[in-house]
Coordinates of N, CA and C and ligand atoms in Angstrom, one line a residue:
M1 N -43.7 166.2 173.1 CA -44.2 166.3 174.4 C -44.7 167.8 174.3
R2 N -46.5 167.9 174.5 CA -47.0 168.8 174.7 C -47.4 169.4 175.9
R3 N -46.5 171.1 175.5 CA -46.7 171.8 176.9 C -48.0 172.1 177.4
G4 N -48.4 172.2 178.9 CA -49.6 172.5 179.2 C -49.9 173.7 179.5
L5 N -51.3 173.9 179.5 CA -51.2 175.3 178.9 C -52.8 175.5 180.2
V6 N -52.7 177.0 180.6 CA -54.0 177.4 181.8 C -54.3 178.5 181.6
I7 N -55.2 178.5 181.2 CA -55.9 180.2 180.6 C -57.4 180.3 181.6
G8 N -57.0 181.6 182.4 CA -58.0 181.8 182.5 C -58.9 182.9 181.7
N9 N -60.1 182.5 181.9 CA -61.4 183.5 181.0 C -62.0 184.2 181.9
W10 N -62.1 185.8 182.2 CA -62.5 186.4 182.9 C -63.7 186.7 182.7
K11 N -63.9 186.5 181.3 CA -65.4 187.3 181.0 C -65.6 188.6 181.1
M12 N -66.8 188.7 181.4 CA -67.4 190.4 181.6 C -67.5 190.5 183.6
S13 N -66.5 189.2 184.1 CA -67.0 189.1 185.3 C -66.0 190.2 186.5
V14 N -65.3 191.1 185.6 CA -64.3 192.1 186.8 C -64.2 193.3 186.4
N15 N -64.0 194.4 187.4 CA -63.9 195.7 186.9 C -62.5 196.3 186.7
R16 N -62.5 197.1 186.6 CA -60.9 197.9 186.2 C -60.1 197.5 187.8
Q17 N -60.6 197.7 188.5 CA -59.7 197.3 189.8 C -59.8 196.3 190.0
S18 N -60.8 195.3 190.0 CA -60.4 194.2 190.7 C -59.4 193.3 189.7
A19 N -60.0 193.6 188.3 CA -58.9 193.1 187.3 C -57.4 193.4 187.3
I20 N -57.0 194.4 188.1 CA -55.4 194.5 188.3 C -55.0 194.3 190.0
E21 N -56.1 194.3 190.6 CA -56.0 193.2 192.0 C -55.5 191.6 191.4
L22 N -56.5 191.2 190.6 CA -56.3 190.3 190.7 C -55.2 189.4 189.5
V23 N -54.8 190.8 188.8 CA -53.7 190.0 188.3 C -52.2 190.4 188.9
D24 N -52.5 191.5 189.7 CA -51.4 191.6 190.7 C -51.0 190.2 192.0
A25 N -52.1 189.9 192.3 CA -52.0 188.7 193.2 C -51.7 187.4 192.2
I26 N -51.8 187.0 191.5 CA -51.3 186.3 190.5 C -49.9 186.1 190.5
I27 N -49.7 187.4 189.6 CA -47.8 187.5 189.8 C -47.2 187.4 191.1
A28 N -48.1 187.8 191.9 CA -46.9 187.7 193.2 C -46.9 186.4 193.6
N29 N -48.0 185.4 193.4 CA -47.6 184.0 193.8 C -47.5 183.1 192.3
L30 N -47.0 183.7 191.7 CA -46.9 182.8 190.6 C -45.4 181.8 190.5
A31 N -45.5 180.3 191.3 CA -44.6 179.6 190.9 C -44.1 178.6 189.4
V32 N -43.1 178.5 189.5 CA -43.0 178.2 187.8 C -43.6 176.9 187.7
T33 N -44.3 176.6 187.0 CA -44.2 175.3 186.8 C -44.5 174.7 185.0
S34 N -44.4 173.3 184.4 CA -43.9 173.4 183.1 C -45.3 174.2 182.0
A35 N -46.2 174.3 182.6 CA -47.3 174.7 181.8 C -47.0 176.2 181.9
E36 N -47.6 177.0 180.5 CA -47.8 178.2 180.5 C -48.9 178.8 181.1
V37 N -49.0 180.1 181.5 CA -50.3 180.6 182.4 C -50.9 181.7 181.2
V38 N -52.2 182.0 181.0 CA -52.3 183.3 180.3 C -53.5 183.6 181.0
V39 N -53.6 184.9 181.1 CA -55.4 185.6 181.3 C -56.0 186.4 180.0
C40 N -56.9 186.1 180.0 CA -57.7 186.8 179.3 C -59.2 187.7 179.4
P41 N -58.4 188.8 180.1 CA -59.1 189.8 180.6 C -60.4 190.5 179.5
P42 N -61.3 191.3 180.2 CA -62.3 191.8 178.9 C -61.1 192.8 178.2
Y43 N -61.6 193.1 176.8 CA -61.0 194.3 175.9 C -60.2 195.3 176.8
L44 N -61.0 196.0 177.3 CA -60.9 197.4 177.9 C -59.6 197.1 178.7
Y45 N -59.7 196.1 179.6 CA -58.7 195.8 180.2 C -57.6 195.5 179.9
I46 N -57.0 195.3 178.4 CA -56.1 194.7 178.0 C -54.8 195.2 178.2
P47 N -55.1 196.6 177.7 CA -53.6 198.1 177.9 C -52.9 197.7 179.2
E48 N -53.9 197.6 180.5 CA -53.5 198.1 181.3 C -52.5 196.8 182.0
V49 N -53.6 195.6 182.1 CA -53.3 194.1 182.2 C -52.1 194.1 181.5
S50 N -51.9 194.2 180.7 CA -50.6 194.1 179.4 C -49.2 194.9 180.2
Q51 N -49.3 195.7 180.6 CA -48.5 196.6 181.4 C -47.8 195.9 182.9
H52 N -49.1 195.8 183.2 CA -48.6 194.8 184.5 C -47.7 193.6 184.4
I53 N -48.1 192.9 183.2 CA -47.7 191.4 183.3 C -46.2 191.5 182.7
K54 N -45.7 192.7 182.3 CA -44.6 193.2 181.3 C -43.3 192.2 181.9
N55 N -42.4 191.6 182.1 CA -41.2 191.0 182.5 C -41.6 189.9 183.5
T56 N -42.7 189.2 183.4 CA -43.1 188.1 184.2 C -43.3 187.3 183.5
D57 N -43.9 186.2 184.1 CA -43.9 184.6 183.1 C -45.7 184.7 182.7
L58 N -46.3 185.7 183.5 CA -47.8 185.4 182.6 C -48.0 186.1 181.3
V59 N -48.9 185.7 181.0 CA -49.3 185.7 179.5 C -50.7 186.1 179.0
I60 N -50.8 187.3 178.2 CA -51.9 187.6 178.2 C -52.7 187.2 176.6
G61 N -54.1 187.3 176.8 CA -55.1 187.0 175.3 C -56.1 187.4 175.9
A62 N -56.8 187.3 174.4 CA -58.0 188.0 174.6 C -59.0 186.9 174.3
Q63 N -60.4 187.2 174.7 CA -61.6 186.6 174.6 C -62.4 186.4 173.4
N64 N -61.9 187.5 172.7 CA -62.5 187.4 171.1 C -62.0 187.8 170.5
V65 N -61.8 187.9 169.0 CA -61.3 189.0 167.9 C -62.7 189.0 166.9
A66 N -62.4 190.2 166.3 CA -63.4 190.3 165.2 C -63.1 189.4 163.9
A67 N -64.0 189.5 163.1 CA -64.0 188.4 161.8 C -64.1 189.1 160.8
H68 N -63.5 190.4 161.1 CA -63.1 191.4 159.4 C -62.1 192.0 159.9
E69 N -61.1 192.6 159.0 CA -59.7 192.8 159.1 C -59.6 194.1 159.5
T70 N -60.4 195.2 158.9 CA -60.2 196.6 159.4 C -61.7 197.4 159.2
G71 N -61.8 198.6 159.3 CA -62.8 199.5 158.8 C -64.4 199.3 159.5
A72 N -65.3 199.6 158.4 CA -66.6 200.4 159.2 C -66.9 199.1 159.9
Y73 N -67.0 198.6 161.1 CA -67.4 197.6 162.5 C -67.4 197.9 163.5
T74 N -68.8 198.8 163.7 CA -69.0 199.1 165.0 C -68.9 198.6 166.4
G75 N -67.8 198.7 167.1 CA -67.8 197.9 168.3 C -66.8 196.6 168.3
E76 N -66.3 196.2 167.2 CA -65.4 195.5 167.2 C -64.1 195.9 167.4
I77 N -63.3 194.7 167.6 CA -61.8 194.7 168.0 C -60.7 193.8 167.3
S78 N -59.9 194.4 166.2 CA -59.6 193.4 165.1 C -58.2 192.8 165.9
A79 N -57.8 191.3 165.0 CA -56.5 191.2 165.5 C -55.3 192.1 165.4
R80 N -55.3 192.8 164.7 CA -54.2 193.9 164.8 C -54.3 194.4 166.1
M81 N -55.2 195.0 166.1 CA -55.3 195.6 167.3 C -55.1 195.1 168.5
L82 N -55.1 193.5 169.0 CA -55.0 192.9 170.0 C -53.2 192.6 169.8
K83 N -52.8 192.5 168.8 CA -51.3 192.3 168.5 C -50.7 193.7 168.8
E84 N -51.1 195.1 168.7 CA -50.6 195.9 169.4 C -50.4 196.2 171.0
F85 N -51.2 195.3 171.6 CA -50.6 195.1 173.0 C -50.7 194.0 173.2
N86 N -49.7 193.4 172.8 CA -49.4 191.9 172.7 C -50.1 191.0 173.5
C87 N -51.1 190.6 172.6 CA -52.1 189.6 173.1 C -51.4 188.8 172.5
K88 N -51.2 187.1 173.4 CA -50.2 186.0 172.2 C -51.9 185.0 171.8
Y89 N -52.4 184.8 172.6 CA -53.6 184.1 172.1 C -55.1 185.1 171.7
A90 N -55.7 184.6 171.0 CA -57.3 184.7 171.1 C -58.4 183.8 171.2
I91 N -59.3 183.8 172.3 CA -60.2 182.7 172.0 C -61.1 183.0 170.8
V92 N -61.6 181.9 170.1 CA -62.2 182.1 168.8 C -63.3 181.2 169.0
G93 N -64.6 182.1 168.9 CA -65.7 180.7 168.9 C -66.1 179.9 170.2
H94 N -65.7 181.1 171.1 CA -66.1 180.3 172.8 C -67.4 179.8 172.7
S95 N -68.0 179.0 173.1 CA -69.4 178.8 173.5 C -70.6 179.4 173.9
E96 N -70.2 180.3 174.3 CA -71.2 181.5 174.8 C -71.2 181.9 173.9
C97 N -70.1 182.6 173.0 CA -70.2 183.4 171.7 C -71.4 182.6 171.0
R98 N -71.2 181.5 170.6 CA -71.5 180.5 169.7 C -73.4 180.5 170.2
A99 N -73.6 180.6 171.5 CA -74.7 180.5 171.7 C -75.4 181.3 171.9
Y100 N -75.1 182.4 172.0 CA -75.6 183.6 172.5 C -75.5 184.7 171.7
S101 N -74.6 184.9 170.8 CA -74.4 185.8 169.4 C -74.4 185.5 168.2
D102 N -75.2 184.3 168.4 CA -75.8 183.6 166.7 C -74.1 183.4 165.7
Y103 N -73.1 183.0 166.6 CA -71.7 183.1 165.5 C -72.4 182.0 164.5
T104 N -71.7 181.9 163.4 CA -71.9 180.9 162.8 C -70.2 179.9 162.6
N105 N -70.2 178.7 162.1 CA -68.9 178.2 161.5 C -68.2 178.9 160.8
I106 N -68.5 179.7 160.1 CA -68.0 180.1 158.8 C -67.3 181.8 159.6
S107 N -68.2 182.4 160.6 CA -67.6 183.6 161.0 C -66.9 183.4 161.9
V108 N -66.9 182.2 162.9 CA -65.6 181.6 163.7 C -64.4 181.5 162.9
A109 N -64.6 180.5 161.7 CA -63.2 180.3 160.7 C -62.7 181.7 160.4
K110 N -63.6 182.6 160.0 CA -62.7 184.0 159.7 C -62.1 184.7 160.6
R111 N -62.6 184.2 162.1 CA -61.7 185.2 163.2 C -60.2 184.4 163.4
F112 N -60.3 182.8 163.3 CA -59.7 182.1 163.2 C -58.3 182.6 162.4
C113 N -58.7 182.8 160.7 CA -57.4 183.3 159.8 C -57.1 184.6 160.2
L114 N -58.1 185.5 160.5 CA -57.3 186.9 160.8 C -56.4 186.9 162.1
A115 N -56.5 185.9 163.2 CA -55.9 185.9 164.1 C -54.5 185.5 163.8
V116 N -54.7 184.1 163.1 CA -53.5 183.5 162.2 C -52.3 184.4 161.4
A117 N -53.1 185.1 160.8 CA -52.7 186.2 159.9 C -51.6 187.4 160.9
E118 N -52.2 187.8 161.8 CA -51.6 188.4 162.9 C -50.7 187.9 163.4
G119 N -50.3 186.2 163.9 CA -49.5 185.9 164.4 C -49.9 185.8 165.8
I120 N -51.4 186.1 166.1 CA -52.0 185.9 167.0 C -52.4 184.2 167.2
I121 N -52.2 183.5 168.7 CA -52.2 182.0 168.2 C -54.5 182.0 168.8
P122 N -54.7 181.5 167.6 CA -56.2 181.2 168.2 C -56.4 179.9 168.9
I123 N -57.6 180.1 169.7 CA -58.0 179.2 171.0 C -59.0 178.7 170.0
L124 N -59.3 177.9 169.2 CA -60.6 177.4 168.7 C -61.3 176.6 169.6
S125 N -62.4 177.3 169.9 CA -63.3 176.3 171.2 C -64.5 175.9 170.4
T126 N -64.4 174.5 170.7 CA -65.9 173.5 170.2 C -66.6 173.4 171.3
T127 N -67.7 173.0 170.7 CA -68.8 172.9 172.2 C -69.9 172.0 171.3
E128 N -71.2 172.0 172.4 CA -72.2 171.0 172.6 C -72.6 171.6 173.5
T129 N -74.4 171.6 173.0 CA -75.6 171.5 174.3 C -75.6 170.5 174.7
L130 N -76.3 170.2 175.5 CA -76.7 169.0 176.3 C -77.4 168.2 175.6
A131 N -79.0 169.1 174.7 CA -79.5 168.2 173.9 C -78.9 167.5 172.8
E132 N -77.8 168.0 172.3 CA -77.0 167.7 171.3 C -76.0 166.3 171.8
R133 N -75.9 166.5 173.1 CA -75.2 165.4 174.0 C -76.0 164.0 173.8
E134 N -77.2 164.3 174.5 CA -78.2 163.5 174.9 C -79.1 163.2 173.6
S135 N -78.8 163.5 172.5 CA -79.2 163.0 171.2 C -78.0 162.6 170.1
G136 N -76.8 162.0 171.0 CA -75.9 161.6 170.1 C -75.6 162.2 169.3
K137 N -75.2 163.5 169.5 CA -74.9 164.1 167.8 C -73.6 164.8 168.0
T138 N -72.6 164.7 169.5 CA -71.8 165.5 170.2 C -70.8 165.2 168.7
F139 N -70.2 164.2 168.2 CA -69.3 164.0 167.3 C -69.5 164.5 166.2
D140 N -70.9 164.8 165.3 CA -71.3 165.3 164.3 C -71.0 166.8 164.5
V141 N -70.9 167.5 165.5 CA -71.3 168.9 165.7 C -70.1 169.4 165.8
I142 N -69.1 168.4 167.1 CA -67.7 169.0 166.7 C -67.1 169.1 165.1
A143 N -67.1 167.9 164.7 CA -66.6 167.4 163.1 C -67.1 168.6 162.5
E144 N -68.5 169.2 162.6 CA -68.4 170.3 161.7 C -68.2 171.7 161.8
Q145 N -68.1 171.8 163.2 CA -67.3 173.1 163.6 C -65.6 173.1 163.6
L146 N -65.2 171.9 163.6 CA -63.3 172.0 163.1 C -63.4 171.9 161.7
N147 N -64.1 171.3 161.0 CA -64.1 170.9 159.6 C -64.3 172.6 159.0
A148 N -65.4 173.2 159.3 CA -65.2 174.8 158.7 C -64.2 175.3 158.8
V149 N -63.6 175.5 160.0 CA -62.4 176.2 160.0 C -61.1 175.6 159.3
I150 N -60.9 174.4 159.1 CA -59.9 173.3 158.6 C -60.3 173.9 157.0
D151 N -61.3 174.0 156.6 CA -61.6 174.0 154.9 C -61.5 175.6 154.7
M152 N -61.5 176.7 155.8 CA -61.3 177.7 155.3 C -59.5 178.1 154.9
A153 N -59.2 178.0 156.5 CA -57.9 178.5 157.1 C -56.7 177.1 156.4
G154 N -57.2 176.1 156.1 CA -55.9 174.9 155.8 C -55.7 174.2 157.0
I155 N -55.3 173.3 156.6 CA -54.8 172.1 158.0 C -53.6 172.7 158.7
E156 N -52.5 173.4 157.8 CA -51.4 173.9 158.0 C -51.1 174.9 159.4
S157 N -52.3 175.8 159.3 CA -52.7 176.9 159.9 C -53.1 176.6 161.3
F158 N -53.1 174.9 161.7 CA -52.9 174.6 162.9 C -52.3 174.2 163.7
K159 N -50.6 174.9 163.1 CA -49.7 174.6 163.7 C -49.3 175.5 164.8
N160 N -50.0 176.7 164.4 CA -50.0 177.7 165.2 C -51.5 177.9 165.9
A161 N -51.9 176.7 166.5 CA -53.2 176.9 166.7 C -53.5 176.3 168.2
V162 N -54.4 176.2 169.3 CA -54.8 175.5 170.2 C -56.2 175.4 170.3
L163 N -56.4 174.2 170.5 CA -58.0 173.4 170.4 C -58.9 173.5 171.7
S164 N -60.0 173.7 172.0 CA -60.6 173.4 173.0 C -61.9 172.9 173.0
Y165 N -62.2 172.5 173.9 CA -63.6 171.5 174.2 C -64.1 171.8 175.3
E166 N -65.4 173.0 174.8 CA -65.9 173.7 176.4 C -67.7 173.1 176.1
P167 N -67.5 171.9 176.5 CA -69.4 171.8 176.7 C -70.0 172.8 177.1
L168 N -71.3 173.4 176.7 CA -72.2 174.2 177.1 C -72.9 174.4 178.6
W169 N -73.1 172.6 178.4 CA -73.9 171.9 179.6 C -72.8 172.0 181.0
A170 N -71.7 172.2 180.6 CA -70.9 172.0 182.0 C -70.2 173.1 181.8
I171 N -70.7 174.6 181.5 CA -69.9 176.2 181.7 C -70.9 177.1 183.0
G172 N -69.9 176.9 184.1 CA -70.8 177.9 184.8 C -71.9 177.4 185.6
T173 N -72.0 175.9 185.4 CA -73.2 175.2 185.8 C -72.4 174.4 186.9
G174 N -71.2 174.3 187.2 CA -70.9 173.1 188.3 C -71.0 171.7 187.9
K175 N -71.5 171.7 186.9 CA -71.4 170.1 186.3 C -70.0 170.2 185.2
T176 N -69.0 169.7 186.0 CA -67.8 169.1 185.1 C -68.0 167.8 183.7
A177 N -67.7 167.9 182.6 CA -67.6 166.8 182.3 C -66.8 165.8 183.3
T178 N -66.8 164.7 182.9 CA -65.9 163.6 184.0 C -64.5 163.3 183.1
G179 N -63.7 163.1 183.4 CA -62.1 162.6 182.4 C -62.4 161.9 181.7
E180 N -63.7 161.1 181.7 CA -63.6 159.8 180.3 C -64.3 160.8 179.3
Q181 N -65.7 161.3 180.1 CA -66.0 162.3 179.0 C -65.3 163.0 178.0
A182 N -64.8 163.7 179.0 CA -63.9 165.1 178.1 C -62.7 164.4 177.3
Q183 N -62.3 163.2 177.9 CA -61.5 162.5 177.2 C -61.5 161.8 175.8
E184 N -63.3 161.1 175.7 CA -63.5 160.6 174.7 C -63.5 162.0 173.4
V185 N -64.3 163.1 173.9 CA -64.0 163.8 172.7 C -62.8 164.4 172.5
H186 N -61.7 164.5 173.1 CA -60.6 165.2 172.9 C -59.6 164.3 172.2
G187 N -60.1 162.8 172.2 CA -59.6 161.9 171.5 C -60.4 162.3 169.9
F188 N -61.2 162.3 170.0 CA -61.9 162.2 168.8 C -61.6 163.6 167.7
I189 N -61.0 164.9 168.7 CA -60.6 165.7 167.9 C -59.5 165.2 167.4
R190 N -58.5 164.8 168.6 CA -57.0 164.7 167.7 C -57.3 163.7 166.4
Q191 N -58.3 162.7 166.8 CA -58.0 161.9 165.7 C -58.5 162.5 164.1
L192 N -59.7 163.4 164.2 CA -60.2 164.0 163.0 C -58.5 165.1 162.9
I193 N -58.2 165.6 163.3 CA -56.9 166.5 163.0 C -56.0 165.7 162.2
A194 N -55.5 164.3 162.9 CA -54.5 163.3 162.6 C -55.1 162.5 161.1
D195 N -56.1 162.6 160.8 CA -56.6 162.2 159.5 C -56.2 163.0 158.5
K196 N -56.0 164.2 158.4 CA -55.1 165.4 157.4 C -54.0 165.6 157.6
N197 N -53.5 165.8 159.3 CA -52.0 165.8 159.2 C -51.3 165.3 160.7
P198 N -51.2 164.2 160.9 CA -50.7 163.0 162.0 C -49.5 164.1 163.0
D199 N -48.8 165.0 162.3 CA -47.7 165.4 163.0 C -48.3 166.8 163.8
I200 N -49.4 167.5 162.9 CA -50.2 168.5 163.8 C -50.8 167.8 165.0
A201 N -51.5 166.9 164.6 CA -52.6 166.2 165.9 C -51.4 166.0 166.7
H202 N -50.3 165.1 166.7 CA -49.3 165.2 167.7 C -49.1 166.1 168.9
N203 N -49.0 167.1 168.1 CA -48.5 168.6 168.8 C -49.4 169.6 169.4
I204 N -51.1 169.5 168.4 CA -51.3 170.4 168.9 C -52.1 170.3 170.2
Q205 N -52.0 171.5 171.4 CA -52.7 171.5 172.4 C -54.2 171.5 172.2
I206 N -55.1 170.3 173.4 CA -55.9 170.3 173.3 C -57.0 170.6 174.9
L207 N -57.4 172.0 175.0 CA -57.8 172.2 176.4 C -59.4 171.7 176.3
Y208 N -59.6 171.7 177.9 CA -61.2 171.3 178.6 C -61.3 172.4 179.1
G209 N -62.6 173.0 179.2 CA -62.9 173.9 180.0 C -64.8 173.9 179.9
G210 N -65.0 174.4 181.4 CA -66.7 173.9 181.5 C -66.5 173.5 183.4
S211 N -66.2 174.1 184.1 CA -66.6 174.6 185.6 C -65.1 173.7 186.0
V212 N -64.0 173.8 185.4 CA -62.8 173.7 186.1 C -62.3 174.2 187.5
K213 N -61.9 173.4 188.4 CA -61.7 173.8 189.9 C -60.6 173.0 190.4
P214 N -59.8 173.5 191.8 CA -59.0 172.8 192.1 C -59.3 171.5 192.5
D215 N -60.3 171.1 192.5 CA -60.6 169.9 193.0 C -61.1 169.0 192.0
N216 N -61.3 169.2 191.1 CA -61.7 168.3 189.4 C -60.2 168.2 188.3
V217 N -59.4 169.2 188.6 CA -58.6 169.4 187.7 C -57.7 168.4 187.8
Q218 N -57.4 167.7 188.4 CA -56.2 166.4 188.3 C -56.9 165.4 187.4
D219 N -58.0 165.0 187.7 CA -58.9 163.8 187.1 C -58.8 164.2 185.7
L220 N -59.1 165.4 184.9 CA -58.8 165.8 183.5 C -57.5 165.5 183.2
L221 N -56.6 166.2 184.1 CA -55.1 166.1 183.5 C -54.3 164.7 183.5
K222 N -55.5 163.7 184.1 CA -54.9 162.7 183.9 C -54.9 161.9 182.1
M223 N -55.4 162.8 181.6 CA -56.1 162.1 180.9 C -55.5 162.5 179.2
P224 N -54.9 161.2 178.3 CA -53.7 161.5 177.2 C -54.2 162.4 176.3
D225 N -55.2 163.2 176.3 CA -55.8 164.1 175.3 C -56.0 165.4 175.7
I226 N -55.6 165.3 177.2 CA -56.0 166.8 177.6 C -55.1 167.3 178.1
D227 N -54.7 168.5 177.5 CA -53.7 168.8 177.6 C -53.7 170.0 178.6
G228 N -54.4 171.0 178.9 CA -54.3 172.1 179.6 C -56.0 172.4 180.1
V229 N -56.3 173.4 180.7 CA -57.6 173.8 180.7 C -58.0 175.6 180.8
L230 N -59.1 175.5 180.8 CA -59.6 176.9 180.3 C -60.8 177.1 181.5
V231 N -60.2 178.1 182.1 CA -60.9 178.5 183.5 C -61.5 179.4 183.3
G232 N -63.3 179.4 183.8 CA -63.9 180.6 184.0 C -63.9 181.1 185.3
G233 N -65.3 181.1 185.8 CA -65.0 181.3 187.1 C -64.0 181.3 188.3
A234 N -63.3 180.0 187.9 CA -62.6 179.5 189.2 C -61.0 180.4 189.0
S235 N -61.2 181.1 188.1 CA -59.9 182.0 187.8 C -60.2 183.8 188.1
L236 N -61.0 183.1 188.6 CA -61.4 185.1 189.0 C -61.0 185.0 190.8
S237 N -60.7 183.9 191.3 CA -59.8 184.1 192.3 C -58.1 183.4 192.2
A238 N -57.3 184.6 192.5 CA -56.0 184.3 192.6 C -55.4 182.9 193.1
D239 N -56.0 182.4 194.2 CA -55.6 181.2 194.7 C -56.5 180.3 194.6
S240 N -58.0 180.0 193.7 CA -57.7 178.6 193.1 C -57.4 178.5 191.8
F241 N -57.4 180.2 191.4 CA -56.6 179.7 189.7 C -55.0 178.9 189.4
L242 N -54.3 179.8 190.6 CA -53.0 179.3 190.7 C -52.9 177.8 191.6
K243 N -53.9 177.3 192.1 CA -53.9 175.9 192.7 C -54.2 175.2 191.2
I244 N -55.0 175.4 190.6 CA -55.4 174.6 189.3 C -54.2 175.2 188.3
Y245 N -53.2 176.0 188.5 CA -52.1 176.0 187.6 C -51.1 175.3 188.2
S246 N -51.1 175.1 189.6 CA -49.8 174.3 189.9 C -50.2 172.8 190.1
S247 N -51.1 172.3 189.5 CA -51.4 170.8 189.5 C -50.5 170.1 188.1
F248 N -50.1 171.2 187.5 CA -49.0 171.1 186.3 C -47.6 170.4 187.2
Q249 N -47.1 169.8 186.5 CA -45.6 169.5 187.1 C -44.6 170.4 187.1
K250 N -43.8 170.3 187.7 CA -42.8 171.5 187.8 C -41.7 171.5 186.3
Ligands
LIG1 P1 -66.4 177.9 183.9 O1 -65.1 177.7 184.1 O2 -67.4 179.4 184.6 O3 -67.3 176.8 183.9 O4 -66.8 178.6 182.4 C1 -65.4 178.0 181.5 C2 -65.2 179.0 180.3 O5 -66.4 179.4 179.6 C3 -63.8 178.8 180.1 O6 -63.5 179.5 178.5

């Protein structure tokens, strides 16, 4: 049985004070469910948020990780640095990074490998644009993104990884994929992994991200291959984030 997973990706939408207020409000109202609950603050606030969540059920992750281990890479943050501040997860190849920062499938694969090497669980994000969906290329682009990482990291490393499907056309747009649309892609992703290793495919959590809100999360979670959600906008309010989290069974 795959455990539910709810991840709040705060992106660049908080400041120091609002980050701490948000984390405190989440902790104060956190009822236990069967799911794990994670927040991903901007890098700068990771040390402080990490302190605040000590001895609570809230878990911390990073929104990204460098594609290099160490050295002269101005502005980058390595997997080892994230580990020093107890990050359990790191999002790798988020749709926005792929779209706005020219990430390649190879640089995403490097980030994935370095996270795994440090014992950080990569949340490998796969995505598509609206044009790709409308021209029937969804499965091809998702397969390319996944295969680049499988080729570099090896399928065994997916034992300690999470996958996500975050269509760019649904992110921050208020347009969510329907449960059926998301399930179709999630099923495809699980089958692609199953073709390499059925056990890993059975156990790996696949999250959906893209305008998840308290009023659409149930439709998504009903689907057999949607194990959790990555939440952007709705994770910036403790109330809506916890409503989403509480949709998981106790
Ligand atoms: P929104 O929930 O704001 O669409 O963002 C989704 C996302 O990018 C989560 O990583």
